[in-house]
């Protein structure tokens, strides 16, 4: 059996393999999308294929929609060449149950994949045509937080962005310039309204998208490459809205065991590929079953019936509160704590860590004891139900092949939100004492110990990529794992940096505690475990 339109004609074979097929006619869906596109999505990777495209599949299956999604890839064009085109843009979705079972479904709601490449005239004209059609209601995004950045860490514009600003809409290359260029085509075709919806896992995502797109639009206007009226169009949220959203679904890289299961069931060509951009991707997606998408309900040109596909449509304040609940209390702090300690203790699986009594206690203390007293309750999702699901079902799921090494990436960009916000809430409270916090400082101390690149056995380990890694390791120069006397206050400059932690940890009353815990972990092999055990009891 082959994952393609022709391959799906073997309905009995797919049924025998336990794979659910779409309940609509794929060719009709593609024709309808070509005539009157409603939804285009930027970022053709796994979270889109395994979650967002599935939302439209539900609507199509239930006759609540008759068109699909156009997928546009701005970064890694090999995904279109090697994953989309050979399989008619279809995905084999494998949902992983905690008991080891799976649910399998062919997601066929992507009408086509397009390279968002302005130098490829054939592909570019297809994408411009989509944006010129007044039927288009929304463009959504999962391009990672880095995709919205148009400047470097010093605040200077990237070279590619400067060149895009100088050359104008026709030669756009950066993702944000590409969006601005396509919006210019829409403006020229009649300036129909549209919603540009970031669905990336970052705070205030809609504002990040709006700020970057408008910066490019304004530069074109100032250089005489686009009219004032175009800037007014994109700036007018009654015509071009930028809703905020919160997304949550663990979608790790394709697992070898799933590839093997599919092959044994008779599904052909499921092997992953590594693209020229080092994306590891397969024709299938494996992911957990729980998923959440909360979207600010501002769609000036109408929208698909997302609420009937399980999406929470609500106000910006509620989106913000839901995101804060997840990122500062109920999931992300737990993930980060497991990541750094997992690397130090030699784990390669988040699920396996949850079988470690002390690591489980660590995240329970961070979540239930230290986070929940200041949790933000969004009203649409119960924080306690959410965190129970995370700790009892999601993180321990042994069939989610997620690693602490992946989660530990870019930790310097995360700790200020994931832990700093809770610390600030304690400092601001007249009922809580920030000095009562123990496991949050322990998580921070563990991260700083992790930056030394030496595990708890005293062996060298690889530290995951981080934009501040070089700077932080330079500040820790001279500190040696196994030699407590090598610590001579090197942490002080880091711990007082509010850019990293969201607060000056000394002014907050926690700097000395983090220093002491860090120093304890330098005692020698086993010191990380001993320190962890001491404080989580």
Short mmCIF file of C-alpha atoms in Angstrom, two decimals:
data_model
loop_
_atom_site.label_atom_id
_atom_site.label_comp_id
_atom_site.label_asym_id
_atom_site.label_seq_id
_atom_site.Cartn_x
_atom_site.Cartn_y
_atom_site.Cartn_z
CA UNK A 1 0.00 0.00 0.00
CA UNK A 2 1.27 3.44 -0.90
CA UNK A 3 0.38 6.74 0.74
CA UNK A 4 -1.12 8.59 -2.25
CA UNK A 5 -4.45 9.16 -3.92
CA UNK A 6 -4.01 6.07 -6.09
CA UNK A 7 -2.78 4.07 -3.12
CA UNK A 8 -5.88 4.90 -1.08
CA UNK A 9 -8.03 3.03 -3.58
CA UNK A 10 -6.96 -0.18 -1.81
CA UNK A 11 -9.50 0.45 0.92
CA UNK A 12 -9.53 -3.12 2.19
CA UNK A 13 -5.75 -3.13 2.58
CA UNK A 14 -5.77 0.04 4.63
CA UNK A 15 -8.65 -1.28 6.73
CA UNK A 16 -6.71 -4.49 7.43
CA UNK A 17 -3.76 -2.35 8.53
CA UNK A 18 -6.01 -0.50 10.99
CA UNK A 19 -5.70 2.84 9.20
CA UNK A 20 -8.70 5.20 9.00
CA UNK A 21 -9.18 6.86 5.61
CA UNK A 22 -10.70 10.27 4.78
CA UNK A 23 -14.48 10.28 4.35
CA UNK A 24 -14.51 12.86 1.55
CA UNK A 25 -13.46 12.86 -2.08
CA UNK A 26 -9.86 14.08 -2.22
CA UNK A 27 -9.97 15.28 -5.82
CA UNK A 28 -13.12 17.33 -5.22
CA UNK A 29 -11.52 18.87 -2.13
CA UNK A 30 -8.45 19.83 -4.18
CA UNK A 31 -10.59 21.35 -6.94
CA UNK A 32 -12.61 23.39 -4.43
CA UNK A 33 -9.41 24.63 -2.79
CA UNK A 34 -7.99 25.70 -6.14
CA UNK A 35 -11.13 27.68 -7.00
CA UNK A 36 -11.78 29.27 -3.63
CA UNK A 37 -8.96 28.79 -1.08
CA UNK A 38 -9.95 29.47 2.51
CA UNK A 39 -6.85 28.55 4.50
CA UNK A 40 -3.12 28.69 3.80
CA UNK A 41 -0.55 27.55 6.36
CA UNK A 42 3.14 28.50 6.59
CA UNK A 43 5.42 25.83 8.05
CA UNK A 44 4.91 22.39 6.51
CA UNK A 45 6.43 20.36 9.35
CA UNK A 46 5.17 17.84 11.86
CA UNK A 47 3.07 19.96 14.21
CA UNK A 48 1.11 21.20 11.19
CA UNK A 49 0.73 17.80 9.55
CA UNK A 50 0.00 15.97 12.81
CA UNK A 51 -2.31 18.47 14.48
CA UNK A 52 -3.49 21.47 12.50
CA UNK A 53 -4.21 19.65 9.24
CA UNK A 54 -6.18 17.15 11.29
CA UNK A 55 -8.57 19.91 12.36
CA UNK A 56 -9.57 20.56 8.76
CA UNK A 57 -9.83 16.81 8.18
CA UNK A 58 -12.49 16.63 10.90
CA UNK A 59 -14.47 19.42 9.25
CA UNK A 60 -14.20 17.77 5.84
CA UNK A 61 -15.21 14.39 7.25
CA UNK A 62 -18.32 15.94 8.82
CA UNK A 63 -19.25 18.02 5.74
CA UNK A 64 -18.52 21.24 7.65
CA UNK A 65 -15.98 22.28 4.99
CA UNK A 66 -15.47 21.52 1.31
CA UNK A 67 -11.94 22.84 0.78
CA UNK A 68 -8.57 21.97 2.28
CA UNK A 69 -5.41 23.76 3.34
CA UNK A 70 -2.62 25.05 1.12
CA UNK A 71 0.71 24.36 2.85
CA UNK A 72 3.52 26.84 2.19
CA UNK A 73 7.11 26.13 3.26
CA UNK A 74 9.39 29.15 3.76
CA UNK A 75 12.55 27.48 5.06
CA UNK A 76 13.14 23.88 3.96
CA UNK A 77 11.98 23.30 0.40
CA UNK A 78 13.12 19.67 0.50
CA UNK A 79 10.06 18.94 2.66
CA UNK A 80 7.85 19.75 -0.32
CA UNK A 81 10.02 17.81 -2.77
CA UNK A 82 10.60 14.71 -0.66
CA UNK A 83 7.56 14.43 1.62
CA UNK A 84 4.64 16.32 0.06
CA UNK A 85 4.86 15.74 -3.69
CA UNK A 86 5.58 11.96 -3.60
CA UNK A 87 2.54 11.40 -1.36
CA UNK A 88 -0.01 13.85 -2.79
CA UNK A 89 0.53 16.03 0.31
CA UNK A 90 -0.97 13.30 2.51
CA UNK A 91 0.29 12.34 5.97
CA UNK A 92 -0.05 9.08 7.87
CA UNK A 93 -0.83 10.21 11.42
CA UNK A 94 0.06 7.76 14.20
CA UNK A 95 -1.31 8.71 17.63
CA UNK A 96 0.59 7.07 20.49
CA UNK A 97 -1.39 5.80 23.48
CA UNK A 98 0.22 5.40 26.93
CA UNK A 99 -0.57 1.67 26.84
CA UNK A 100 1.46 1.19 23.67
CA UNK A 101 -1.50 1.09 21.33
CA UNK A 102 -1.81 3.37 18.31
CA UNK A 103 -4.50 5.08 16.30
CA UNK A 104 -3.66 5.51 12.62
CA UNK A 105 -5.30 7.84 10.12
CA UNK A 106 -4.47 9.19 6.68
CA UNK A 107 -4.69 13.00 6.85
CA UNK A 108 -5.55 14.18 3.33
CA UNK A 109 -6.82 17.69 4.05
CA UNK A 110 -3.73 19.40 2.60
CA UNK A 111 -4.69 20.24 -0.97
CA UNK A 112 -1.12 20.92 -2.01
CA UNK A 113 2.30 21.92 -0.76
CA UNK A 114 4.03 24.97 -2.24
CA UNK A 115 7.54 26.32 -1.85
CA UNK A 116 7.26 29.91 -0.64
CA UNK A 117 10.25 30.81 -2.79
CA UNK A 118 10.11 34.09 -4.70
CA UNK A 119 12.91 32.91 -7.01
CA UNK A 120 10.79 29.97 -8.21
CA UNK A 121 8.34 31.78 -10.46
CA UNK A 122 6.01 28.83 -10.96
CA UNK A 123 5.66 28.13 -7.23
CA UNK A 124 5.57 31.82 -6.31
CA UNK A 125 2.79 32.58 -8.79
CA UNK A 126 0.71 29.73 -7.31
CA UNK A 127 1.07 31.17 -3.83
CA UNK A 128 0.35 34.73 -4.97
CA UNK A 129 -2.80 33.48 -6.67
CA UNK A 130 -3.98 32.03 -3.35
CA UNK A 131 -3.45 35.39 -1.60
CA UNK A 132 -5.10 37.36 -4.39
CA UNK A 133 -8.33 35.37 -4.00
CA UNK A 134 -10.85 37.22 -1.79
CA UNK A 135 -12.13 33.83 -0.54
CA UNK A 136 -8.98 33.36 1.58
CA UNK A 137 -9.94 33.77 5.23
CA UNK A 138 -6.78 32.95 7.14
CA UNK A 139 -3.07 32.30 6.94
CA UNK A 140 -1.70 30.37 9.91
CA UNK A 141 1.90 29.76 10.97
CA UNK A 142 4.07 27.16 12.68
CA UNK A 143 7.53 28.39 11.69
CA UNK A 144 9.04 28.33 15.24
CA UNK A 145 9.75 31.45 17.27
CA UNK A 146 12.98 32.03 15.32
CA UNK A 147 10.96 32.41 12.12
CA UNK A 148 9.53 35.75 13.29
CA UNK A 149 12.88 37.27 14.26
CA UNK A 150 14.17 39.90 11.85
CA UNK A 151 17.02 41.06 14.09
CA UNK A 152 19.98 39.47 15.89
CA UNK A 153 20.61 39.27 19.65
CA UNK A 154 22.02 42.82 19.58
CA UNK A 155 18.86 44.15 17.95
CA UNK A 156 20.42 44.74 14.53
CA UNK A 157 18.49 43.78 11.42
CA UNK A 158 19.60 40.52 9.78
CA UNK A 159 21.44 40.93 6.50
CA UNK A 160 18.74 39.10 4.54
CA UNK A 161 16.07 41.37 6.02
CA UNK A 162 18.01 44.53 5.15
CA UNK A 163 18.35 43.26 1.59
CA UNK A 164 14.63 42.42 1.43
CA UNK A 165 13.79 45.93 2.62
CA UNK A 166 16.03 47.42 -0.07
CA UNK A 167 14.86 45.20 -2.94
CA UNK A 168 11.12 45.30 -2.33
CA UNK A 169 8.27 42.78 -2.50
CA UNK A 170 9.32 40.96 -5.68
CA UNK A 171 12.50 39.45 -4.24
CA UNK A 172 11.45 38.63 -0.67
CA UNK A 173 13.44 35.81 0.96
CA UNK A 174 13.01 35.99 4.76
CA UNK A 175 9.76 34.40 6.00
CA UNK A 176 8.40 37.73 7.25
CA UNK A 177 9.29 39.45 3.98
CA UNK A 178 7.55 36.64 2.08
CA UNK A 179 4.37 37.23 4.11
CA UNK A 180 4.60 40.98 3.57
CA UNK A 181 5.06 40.42 -0.17
CA UNK A 182 2.05 38.12 -0.41
CA UNK A 183 0.00 40.64 1.54
CA UNK A 184 1.06 43.25 -1.01
CA UNK A 185 -0.32 41.00 -3.76
CA UNK A 186 -3.57 40.73 -1.79
CA UNK A 187 -3.68 44.50 -1.35
CA UNK A 188 -3.18 45.06 -5.07
CA UNK A 189 -5.92 42.54 -5.89
CA UNK A 190 -8.52 44.48 -3.90
CA UNK A 191 -7.32 44.52 -0.28
CA UNK A 192 -9.72 41.81 0.93
CA UNK A 193 -9.66 41.22 4.69
CA UNK A 194 -7.75 38.31 6.23
CA UNK A 195 -6.55 36.91 9.58
CA UNK A 196 -2.83 36.12 9.99
CA UNK A 197 -2.75 33.59 12.84
CA UNK A 198 0.48 32.52 14.50
CA UNK A 199 0.09 29.07 16.04
CA UNK A 200 3.66 28.82 17.27
CA UNK A 201 4.50 27.90 20.83
CA UNK A 202 5.68 31.31 21.98
CA UNK A 203 4.28 34.07 24.13
CA UNK A 204 2.23 36.81 22.43
CA UNK A 205 2.81 35.10 19.09
CA UNK A 206 0.35 37.29 17.18
CA UNK A 207 2.15 40.43 18.31
CA UNK A 208 5.51 39.00 17.20
CA UNK A 209 4.10 38.26 13.74
CA UNK A 210 2.45 41.67 13.40
CA UNK A 211 5.53 43.58 14.54
CA UNK A 212 7.86 41.86 12.08
CA UNK A 213 5.55 42.04 9.07
CA UNK A 214 4.78 45.71 9.71
CA UNK A 215 8.49 46.56 10.09
CA UNK A 216 9.08 45.31 6.54
CA UNK A 217 5.93 46.95 5.17
CA UNK A 218 6.97 50.30 6.69
CA UNK A 219 10.48 50.00 5.25
CA UNK A 220 9.05 49.43 1.76
CA UNK A 221 6.79 52.43 2.17
CA UNK A 222 9.65 54.65 3.34
CA UNK A 223 11.83 53.55 0.41
CA UNK A 224 9.04 54.21 -2.10
CA UNK A 225 8.64 50.50 -2.90
CA UNK A 226 5.02 50.34 -1.71
CA UNK A 227 2.36 53.01 -1.16
CA UNK A 228 1.20 54.50 2.12
CA UNK A 229 -2.20 52.86 1.59
CA UNK A 230 -0.59 49.41 1.77
CA UNK A 231 0.83 50.17 5.21
CA UNK A 232 -2.58 51.47 6.29
CA UNK A 233 -4.21 48.24 5.07
CA UNK A 234 -1.87 45.92 6.99
CA UNK A 235 -2.01 48.17 10.07
CA UNK A 236 -5.82 48.14 10.18
CA UNK A 237 -6.82 45.16 12.35
CA UNK A 238 -10.39 45.49 11.15
CA UNK A 239 -9.05 44.32 7.79
CA UNK A 240 -5.87 42.44 8.69
CA UNK A 241 -5.99 40.84 12.13
CA UNK A 242 -3.20 39.07 13.99
CA UNK A 243 -4.96 36.85 16.54
CA UNK A 244 -2.98 35.39 19.44
CA UNK A 245 -3.05 31.68 20.16
CA UNK A 246 -1.83 28.93 22.51
CA UNK A 247 -0.90 25.53 21.10
CA UNK A 248 0.07 22.36 22.91
CA UNK A 249 0.86 18.92 21.51
CA UNK A 250 4.06 16.92 21.86
CA UNK A 251 5.12 15.97 18.33
CA UNK A 252 8.60 14.41 18.44
CA UNK A 253 10.73 13.26 15.53
CA UNK A 254 9.63 10.10 13.67
CA UNK A 255 10.33 6.94 15.68
CA UNK A 256 12.06 3.93 14.16
CA UNK A 257 9.65 1.56 15.91
CA UNK A 258 6.66 3.25 14.23
CA UNK A 259 8.34 3.09 10.82
CA UNK A 260 8.89 -0.64 11.37
CA UNK A 261 5.27 -1.22 12.44
CA UNK A 262 3.96 0.55 9.35
CA UNK A 263 6.25 -1.38 7.04
CA UNK A 264 5.19 -4.68 8.62
CA UNK A 265 1.56 -3.66 8.05
CA UNK A 266 2.30 -3.29 4.36
CA UNK A 267 2.64 0.49 4.05
CA UNK A 268 5.40 1.35 1.58
CA UNK A 269 8.05 4.10 1.61
CA UNK A 270 7.71 5.23 5.22
CA UNK A 271 11.45 5.78 5.80
CA UNK A 272 12.40 9.22 7.18
CA UNK A 273 14.58 11.57 5.19
CA UNK A 274 17.14 14.11 6.33
CA UNK A 275 16.85 17.25 4.25
CA UNK A 276 19.63 19.59 3.17
CA UNK A 277 18.53 21.81 6.06
CA UNK A 278 18.94 18.88 8.47
CA UNK A 279 15.22 18.41 9.03
CA UNK A 280 14.49 14.81 10.07
CA UNK A 281 11.03 14.09 8.69
CA UNK A 282 9.00 11.13 7.43
CA UNK A 283 5.80 10.55 5.46
CA UNK A 284 4.25 9.67 8.83
CA UNK A 285 3.92 11.74 12.00
CA UNK A 286 3.92 10.18 15.47
CA UNK A 287 2.56 12.20 18.37
CA UNK A 288 0.68 12.05 21.63
CA UNK A 289 -3.12 12.13 21.62
CA UNK A 290 -3.78 15.14 23.93
CA UNK A 291 -3.82 18.43 22.03
CA UNK A 292 -4.92 21.98 22.76
CA UNK A 293 -5.37 25.00 20.52
CA UNK A 294 -6.80 28.23 21.92
CA UNK A 295 -7.26 31.07 19.41
CA UNK A 296 -8.36 34.66 19.75
CA UNK A 297 -11.59 34.88 17.74
CA UNK A 298 -10.82 37.79 15.39
CA UNK A 299 -11.33 36.83 11.75
CA UNK A 300 -12.40 39.81 9.61
CA UNK A 301 -13.14 37.64 6.55
CA UNK A 302 -14.84 34.78 8.40
CA UNK A 303 -13.16 31.52 9.34
CA UNK A 304 -13.47 27.73 9.17
CA UNK A 305 -15.65 26.17 11.90
CA UNK A 306 -12.63 25.53 14.07
CA UNK A 307 -14.72 25.40 17.23
CA UNK A 308 -16.41 22.28 15.86
CA UNK A 309 -13.00 20.64 15.44
CA UNK A 310 -12.04 21.08 19.09
CA UNK A 311 -10.41 24.52 18.99
CA UNK A 312 -11.18 26.97 21.80
CA UNK A 313 -12.16 30.32 20.24
CA UNK A 314 -12.09 33.10 22.79
CA UNK A 315 -10.73 36.52 23.76
CA UNK A 316 -7.12 37.69 23.70
CA UNK A 317 -7.06 37.88 27.51
CA UNK A 318 -8.18 34.26 27.78
CA UNK A 319 -5.58 33.13 25.23
CA UNK A 320 -2.94 34.98 27.22
CA UNK A 321 -4.07 33.40 30.48
CA UNK A 322 -4.13 29.91 28.96
CA UNK A 323 -0.66 30.37 27.55
CA UNK A 324 0.58 31.67 30.90
CA UNK A 325 -0.97 28.70 32.70
CA UNK A 326 0.84 26.24 30.44
CA UNK A 327 4.18 28.00 30.02
CA UNK A 328 4.76 29.24 33.58
CA UNK A 329 3.18 26.47 35.66
CA UNK A 330 1.59 23.38 34.20
CA UNK A 331 3.91 22.06 31.48
CA UNK A 332 6.93 24.02 30.28
CA UNK A 333 8.73 24.43 33.65
CA UNK A 334 8.37 20.70 34.25
CA UNK A 335 9.77 19.93 30.79
CA UNK A 336 12.80 22.18 31.33
CA UNK A 337 13.57 20.74 34.77
CA UNK A 338 13.41 17.20 33.36
CA UNK A 339 15.55 18.21 30.39
CA UNK A 340 18.58 19.54 32.26
CA UNK A 341 18.55 16.88 34.98
CA UNK A 342 17.88 14.15 32.43
CA UNK A 343 21.00 15.14 30.50
CA UNK A 344 23.09 15.26 33.68
CA UNK A 345 21.85 11.87 34.86
CA UNK A 346 22.27 10.09 31.53
CA UNK A 347 18.65 9.79 30.41
CA UNK A 348 17.67 9.86 26.75
CA UNK A 349 13.89 9.69 27.28
CA UNK A 350 11.57 12.09 29.05
CA UNK A 351 9.20 9.19 29.79
CA UNK A 352 11.98 7.17 31.41
CA UNK A 353 12.75 10.11 33.69
CA UNK A 354 9.22 9.97 35.04
CA UNK A 355 10.05 6.48 36.34
CA UNK A 356 12.80 8.02 38.45
CA UNK A 357 11.24 8.73 41.86
CA UNK A 358 13.36 11.78 42.58
CA UNK A 359 12.83 13.39 39.20
CA UNK A 360 9.10 12.75 39.46
CA UNK A 361 9.10 14.42 42.90
CA UNK A 362 11.03 17.36 41.43
CA UNK A 363 8.38 18.13 38.83
CA UNK A 364 5.52 17.47 41.25
CA UNK A 365 7.00 19.99 43.70
CA UNK A 366 7.60 22.56 40.94
CA UNK A 367 4.09 22.14 39.56
CA UNK A 368 1.77 21.35 42.44
CA UNK A 369 3.56 22.89 45.44
CA UNK A 370 5.34 25.92 44.02
CA UNK A 371 3.49 26.74 40.81
CA UNK A 372 -0.17 26.10 41.54
CA UNK A 373 -0.43 28.71 44.36
CA UNK A 374 0.16 31.42 41.71
CA UNK A 375 -1.26 29.68 38.63
CA UNK A 376 -3.33 31.71 36.18
CA UNK A 377 -6.77 30.14 35.70
CA UNK A 378 -8.05 30.90 32.18
CA UNK A 379 -11.56 29.64 32.95
CA UNK A 380 -11.82 27.43 29.84
CA UNK A 381 -9.34 24.75 30.94
CA UNK A 382 -8.87 23.63 34.55
CA UNK A 383 -5.21 24.14 35.58
CA UNK A 384 -5.40 21.22 38.00
CA UNK A 385 -6.89 18.87 35.39
CA UNK A 386 -4.28 20.04 32.88
CA UNK A 387 -1.28 19.47 35.16
CA UNK A 388 -2.63 16.10 36.32
CA UNK A 389 -2.83 15.02 32.68
CA UNK A 390 0.73 16.24 32.09
CA UNK A 391 2.25 14.49 35.11
CA UNK A 392 0.15 11.33 35.16
CA UNK A 393 -0.35 10.65 31.44
CA UNK A 394 1.63 12.79 29.02
CA UNK A 395 5.16 12.94 30.40
CA UNK A 396 5.25 9.25 31.47
CA UNK A 397 3.99 7.98 28.09
CA UNK A 398 6.82 5.57 27.14
CA UNK A 399 5.75 5.58 23.51
CA UNK A 400 6.46 9.29 23.00
CA UNK A 401 10.08 9.23 21.78
CA UNK A 402 11.00 12.64 23.19
CA UNK A 403 14.44 13.36 24.62
CA UNK A 404 15.77 15.68 27.33
CA UNK A 405 18.48 16.69 24.86
CA UNK A 406 15.86 18.12 22.47
CA UNK A 407 13.96 19.90 25.24
CA UNK A 408 17.20 21.40 26.64
CA UNK A 409 17.74 23.40 23.44
CA UNK A 410 17.68 27.21 23.88
CA UNK A 411 17.07 26.99 27.65
CA UNK A 412 18.48 30.49 28.23
CA UNK A 413 15.55 31.81 26.19
CA UNK A 414 13.04 29.92 28.33
CA UNK A 415 13.96 30.14 32.02
CA UNK A 416 12.87 33.76 32.40
CA UNK A 417 9.30 32.84 31.46
CA UNK A 418 9.10 29.27 32.74
CA UNK A 419 10.49 30.05 36.20
CA UNK A 420 10.94 33.81 36.41
CA UNK A 421 7.23 34.56 36.20
CA UNK A 422 6.45 32.36 39.20
CA UNK A 423 9.30 33.95 41.15
CA UNK A 424 7.93 37.41 40.33
CA UNK A 425 4.46 36.34 41.49
CA UNK A 426 5.88 35.22 44.83
CA UNK A 427 7.81 38.48 45.24
CA UNK A 428 4.64 40.49 44.53
CA UNK A 429 2.46 38.43 46.90
CA UNK A 430 1.66 39.55 50.43
CA UNK A 431 0.72 35.97 51.37
CA UNK A 432 3.61 33.98 49.93
CA UNK A 433 7.34 34.09 50.74
CA UNK A 434 9.67 33.69 47.77
CA UNK A 435 12.29 32.19 50.08
CA UNK A 436 10.02 29.19 50.56
CA UNK A 437 10.73 28.16 46.96
CA UNK A 438 13.08 25.19 46.81
CA UNK A 439 12.59 23.15 43.66
CA UNK A 440 12.46 26.09 41.26
CA UNK A 441 15.89 27.27 42.51
CA UNK A 442 17.00 23.63 42.25
CA UNK A 443 15.94 23.55 38.60
CA UNK A 444 17.90 26.74 37.92
CA UNK A 445 20.96 25.40 39.72
CA UNK A 446 20.68 22.20 37.70
CA UNK A 447 20.64 24.15 34.44
CA UNK A 448 23.75 26.11 35.42
CA UNK A 449 25.52 22.88 36.41
CA UNK A 450 24.46 21.40 33.05
CA UNK A 451 26.20 24.27 31.23
CA UNK A 452 29.56 22.92 32.42
CA UNK A 453 29.17 20.08 29.90
CA UNK A 454 30.04 17.34 32.39
CA UNK A 455 27.49 14.75 33.51
CA UNK A 456 27.00 13.35 37.02
CA UNK A 457 29.52 10.57 36.35
CA UNK A 458 32.16 13.19 35.65
CA UNK A 459 32.18 12.48 31.92
CA UNK A 460 32.02 15.08 29.14
CA UNK A 461 28.56 15.50 27.57
CA UNK A 462 27.21 17.52 24.69
CA UNK A 463 25.31 20.67 25.67
CA UNK A 464 22.33 21.43 23.43
CA UNK A 465 22.38 24.48 21.18
CA UNK A 466 21.63 27.81 22.83
CA UNK A 467 22.16 31.37 21.54
CA UNK A 468 23.73 32.39 24.88
CA UNK A 469 25.84 29.25 25.37
CA UNK A 470 29.22 30.80 24.58
CA UNK A 471 28.57 33.86 26.75
CA UNK A 472 27.30 31.80 29.70
CA UNK A 473 30.16 29.30 29.54
CA UNK A 474 32.66 32.15 29.45
CA UNK A 475 31.13 33.55 32.64
CA UNK A 476 31.49 30.10 34.26
CA UNK A 477 35.15 29.86 33.24
CA UNK A 478 37.25 28.22 35.93
CA UNK A 479 34.42 26.25 37.51
CA UNK A 480 35.14 22.52 37.39
CA UNK A 481 32.78 19.67 38.14
CA UNK A 482 34.38 17.59 40.88
CA UNK A 483 36.25 20.55 42.37
CA UNK A 484 34.05 22.63 44.71
CA UNK A 485 36.97 24.95 45.47
CA UNK A 486 36.99 26.02 41.81
CA UNK A 487 33.79 27.94 42.44
CA UNK A 488 34.71 31.49 43.36
CA UNK A 489 31.47 33.35 42.71
CA UNK A 490 31.40 32.99 38.93
CA UNK A 491 27.60 32.65 39.01
CA UNK A 492 26.97 36.08 40.45
CA UNK A 493 26.99 37.95 37.15
CA UNK A 494 24.58 35.42 35.64
CA UNK A 495 22.18 35.27 38.60
CA UNK A 496 21.74 39.04 38.75
CA UNK A 497 20.89 39.24 35.03
CA UNK A 498 17.14 39.92 34.58
CA UNK A 499 17.48 39.33 30.82
CA UNK A 500 18.05 35.64 31.59
CA UNK A 501 15.79 35.04 34.59
CA UNK A 502 13.22 37.81 34.27
CA UNK A 503 14.43 39.10 37.67
CA UNK A 504 17.67 39.78 39.51
CA UNK A 505 17.70 36.59 41.60
CA UNK A 506 19.64 38.26 44.43
CA UNK A 507 17.11 41.09 44.68
CA UNK A 508 14.34 38.46 44.58
CA UNK A 509 15.95 36.64 47.52
CA UNK A 510 16.98 33.45 45.71
CA UNK A 511 20.48 34.12 44.36
CA UNK A 512 22.31 32.74 47.39
CA UNK A 513 20.13 29.61 47.44
CA UNK A 514 20.85 28.86 43.78
CA UNK A 515 24.59 29.42 44.37
CA UNK A 516 24.61 27.03 47.32
CA UNK A 517 22.79 24.29 45.40
CA UNK A 518 25.10 24.73 42.42
CA UNK A 519 28.17 24.46 44.65
CA UNK A 520 26.84 21.24 46.19
CA UNK A 521 26.60 19.69 42.71
CA UNK A 522 30.34 20.26 42.17
CA UNK A 523 31.42 17.83 44.90
CA UNK A 524 32.24 15.01 42.51
CA UNK A 525 30.60 12.07 40.72
CA UNK A 526 27.11 11.51 42.09
CA UNK A 527 26.85 15.02 43.54
CA UNK A 528 24.00 16.02 41.22
CA UNK A 529 21.96 13.00 42.31
CA UNK A 530 22.80 13.60 45.98
CA UNK A 531 21.76 17.26 45.77
CA UNK A 532 18.56 16.38 43.96
CA UNK A 533 17.71 13.74 46.55
CA UNK A 534 18.43 16.12 49.43
CA UNK A 535 16.02 18.82 48.27
CA UNK A 536 13.10 16.86 46.81
CA UNK A 537 12.49 14.74 49.92
#
